[in-house]
XYZ file of C-alpha atoms in Angstrom:
245
model
C -51.450 -31.366 -47.193
C -48.818 -28.984 -45.803
C -46.770 -26.980 -48.174
C -43.205 -28.023 -48.778
C -40.775 -25.792 -46.955
C -37.424 -25.168 -48.582
C -34.637 -26.897 -46.719
C -32.747 -23.652 -46.003
C -35.855 -21.922 -44.682
C -36.679 -24.913 -42.472
C -33.232 -24.807 -40.906
C -33.551 -21.077 -40.363
C -36.932 -21.528 -38.691
C -35.703 -24.280 -36.365
C -32.324 -22.855 -35.327
C -31.210 -19.455 -33.978
C -29.711 -16.952 -36.369
C -26.019 -16.108 -36.415
C -26.874 -12.787 -34.797
C -28.737 -14.512 -31.951
C -25.861 -16.917 -31.366
C -23.318 -14.082 -31.177
C -25.557 -12.106 -28.863
C -26.083 -15.143 -26.637
C -22.328 -15.808 -26.520
C -21.645 -12.214 -25.533
C -24.281 -12.324 -22.774
C -22.813 -15.582 -21.454
C -19.333 -14.081 -21.435
C -20.551 -11.069 -19.457
C -22.110 -13.384 -16.894
C -19.290 -15.934 -16.818
C -16.343 -13.640 -16.091
C -17.754 -12.205 -12.822
C -18.678 -15.762 -11.798
C -15.115 -16.924 -12.496
C -13.807 -14.011 -10.443
C -16.182 -14.917 -7.611
C -15.153 -18.582 -7.735
C -11.470 -17.641 -7.717
C -12.131 -15.432 -4.722
C -13.915 -18.292 -2.965
C -10.991 -20.636 -3.701
C -8.517 -18.063 -2.411
C -10.497 -17.519 0.769
C -10.720 -21.240 1.499
C -7.058 -21.877 0.657
C -5.502 -19.086 2.663
C -6.062 -17.398 5.980
C -5.579 -14.062 7.747
C -4.042 -11.130 5.907
C -2.958 -13.349 3.001
C -6.564 -13.324 1.790
C -6.475 -9.569 1.338
C -3.175 -9.784 -0.497
C -4.514 -12.383 -2.929
C -7.608 -10.294 -3.617
C -5.373 -7.286 -4.287
C -3.317 -9.378 -6.719
C -6.512 -10.429 -8.495
C -7.716 -6.821 -8.711
C -4.350 -5.648 -10.049
C -4.349 -8.423 -12.678
C -7.643 -7.023 -13.972
C -6.550 -3.378 -13.830
C -3.255 -4.157 -15.596
C -5.118 -4.608 -18.869
C -5.978 -1.506 -20.961
C -9.619 -0.513 -20.818
C -11.635 -1.898 -23.731
C -15.254 -1.521 -24.931
C -15.457 -5.331 -24.761
C -14.726 -5.402 -21.025
C -17.557 -6.915 -18.951
C -19.634 -4.184 -17.372
C -18.585 -3.423 -13.823
C -15.448 -5.589 -13.778
C -12.967 -2.700 -13.526
C -15.240 -1.024 -10.980
C -15.184 -4.211 -8.887
C -11.386 -4.479 -9.098
C -10.946 -0.796 -8.194
C -13.230 -1.128 -5.179
C -11.303 -4.206 -3.964
C -8.010 -2.343 -4.330
C -9.371 0.709 -2.523
C -10.913 -1.317 0.304
C -7.556 -2.931 1.059
C -5.514 0.264 0.786
C -4.149 1.603 4.113
C -5.237 5.066 2.949
C -8.330 5.329 0.767
C -7.933 6.684 -2.759
C -9.404 10.061 -3.604
C -12.324 10.353 -6.033
C -10.070 11.325 -8.941
C -7.815 8.290 -8.497
C -10.843 5.982 -8.260
C -12.280 7.478 -11.447
C -8.950 7.109 -13.281
C -8.603 3.473 -12.219
C -12.138 2.586 -13.273
C -11.826 4.314 -16.635
C -8.405 2.808 -17.353
C -6.649 6.195 -17.399
C -4.212 4.952 -14.740
C -2.100 2.140 -16.159
C -1.153 -0.594 -13.700
C 0.682 -2.723 -16.251
C 4.013 -2.245 -14.469
C 2.665 -2.592 -10.931
C 4.073 -6.114 -10.495
C 7.200 -4.686 -8.892
C 5.115 -2.905 -6.290
C 3.231 -6.100 -5.469
C 6.548 -7.935 -5.088
C 7.863 -5.221 -2.786
C 4.669 -5.359 -0.715
C 5.026 -9.143 -0.376
C 8.402 -8.617 1.314
C 7.470 -5.543 3.280
C 6.383 -4.782 6.824
C 4.620 -1.456 6.310
C 2.832 0.358 3.485
C 1.420 3.891 3.322
C -0.168 5.914 0.526
C 0.694 9.596 0.015
C -2.000 12.169 0.901
C -2.574 13.004 -2.781
C -2.942 9.320 -3.684
C -0.205 9.520 -6.330
C 2.491 7.434 -4.657
C 2.969 4.686 -2.100
C 5.837 3.974 0.279
C 6.745 0.364 1.094
C 9.118 -0.914 3.789
C 11.045 -3.978 2.607
C 12.869 -6.777 4.389
C 16.097 -5.347 2.967
C 15.891 -2.529 5.563
C 14.967 -0.037 2.823
C 11.959 2.095 1.997
C 10.773 2.177 -1.606
C 8.557 4.916 -3.039
C 6.437 3.939 -6.049
C 4.415 6.035 -8.483
C 0.857 4.660 -8.599
C 0.087 6.076 -12.058
C 2.994 4.297 -13.760
C 3.809 1.535 -11.278
C 7.478 2.556 -11.385
C 9.820 2.900 -8.431
C 10.801 6.510 -7.780
C 13.247 6.118 -4.887
C 14.857 3.421 -2.775
C 15.754 4.991 0.567
C 18.698 3.261 2.218
C 20.207 4.087 5.599
C 18.456 1.954 8.212
C 20.466 -0.847 9.791
C 17.415 -2.904 10.761
C 13.848 -3.553 9.631
C 11.617 -0.527 8.994
C 8.436 -1.174 10.961
C 6.274 1.896 10.370
C 5.782 4.664 7.830
C 3.838 7.923 7.788
C 3.606 10.791 5.316
C 3.297 14.338 6.567
C -0.192 15.713 5.726
C 1.305 17.985 3.044
C 3.028 14.986 1.449
C 6.475 16.586 1.484
C 8.058 14.382 4.148
C 8.042 10.669 4.860
C 8.794 9.409 8.367
C 10.167 5.885 8.829
C 10.400 4.115 12.186
C 12.774 1.172 12.534
C 13.963 -1.606 14.785
C 17.342 0.143 14.757
C 15.822 2.532 17.393
C 15.454 5.442 14.973
C 12.902 7.567 13.177
C 14.181 9.098 9.951
C 12.601 11.923 7.996
C 12.940 11.820 4.200
C 12.347 14.486 1.577
C 9.813 12.899 -0.787
C 10.754 15.131 -3.733
C 14.480 14.342 -3.657
C 14.764 11.085 -1.686
C 17.228 12.799 0.658
C 17.372 11.981 4.367
C 16.670 15.161 6.325
C 16.961 14.185 9.984
C 17.282 11.235 12.327
C 15.758 10.795 15.779
C 17.366 8.235 18.124
C 14.920 6.775 20.655
C 17.046 4.066 22.344
C 14.247 1.535 21.701
C 12.810 -0.157 18.614
C 9.968 1.758 16.979
C 6.631 -0.061 16.691
C 4.393 2.649 15.205
C 4.275 6.357 14.429
C 1.873 9.041 13.227
C 1.972 12.726 12.281
C -0.702 15.117 13.548
C -3.009 16.793 11.040
C -1.489 20.200 11.785
C 1.997 18.709 11.078
C 3.344 20.089 14.357
C 3.812 16.839 16.260
C 5.141 13.344 15.645
C 3.800 10.550 17.865
C 5.989 7.451 18.260
C 5.255 4.196 20.050
C 8.330 2.196 21.079
C 8.972 -1.369 22.203
C 9.711 -0.220 25.775
C 5.989 0.618 26.200
C 6.379 4.356 25.775
C 4.322 6.758 23.702
C 6.465 9.788 22.913
C 5.367 13.030 21.284
C 7.943 15.168 19.451
C 7.894 18.528 17.722
C 8.323 18.008 13.976
C 10.239 21.290 13.694
C 13.241 20.208 15.789
C 12.423 16.708 17.161
C 12.202 18.109 20.678
C 10.459 15.738 23.116
C 7.149 17.254 24.235
C 5.438 14.379 26.090
C 6.497 10.938 27.299
C 3.739 8.557 28.358
C 4.392 5.171 29.975
C 1.624 3.069 28.436
C 1.481 0.544 31.290
C 0.365 3.395 33.575
C -2.614 4.281 31.382
C -5.895 2.780 32.653
């Protein structure tokens, strides 16, 4: 005849311990959160189209990176969010910025303003050192934001029409802004002061600064590609794009 087993011991033998339950719950939470993120991403992708998908993924990544880093964070979640943010950045982050984002050293808790500005903007560019970002808004202004704090540093106001394109100089000291008001303006990044203005007699569609910082290339709505000296805005080359085969 089997021995009688105390009631408490029988329950312990037939059910998991408190430790096992807690461990199981923690494992499930680690698995569930990435799945929830994946499902949200799937829902976003099926609900939206085009560039809006990227924007929604960026919002999701920022919502994760807004929270302070914690030992209880699911493994790899901040890494995933950082990679999404970096993949959708016009200029890729440097290794230090990536490391700071993944470790939680960079605080994105106040980055909501930047996201709002990007929603209403037509052009975004990240500084060469990865510390700031410039955003063109529908208010005909250019806003410079600090990526480490998420705070606006400057709001540059002088354009009379929409700013369509932005480019930092390779040394990060100047910011060039092309606009539908037919101008390119150069701004001092350190002071927010307008340095010079170039009048092109046609709306600006795109611009870029050469790696040696000696030339500024501007594409305009009249199908011209113009190359200027950055030292004095002297026209060096004027190419009619329709003639290029």
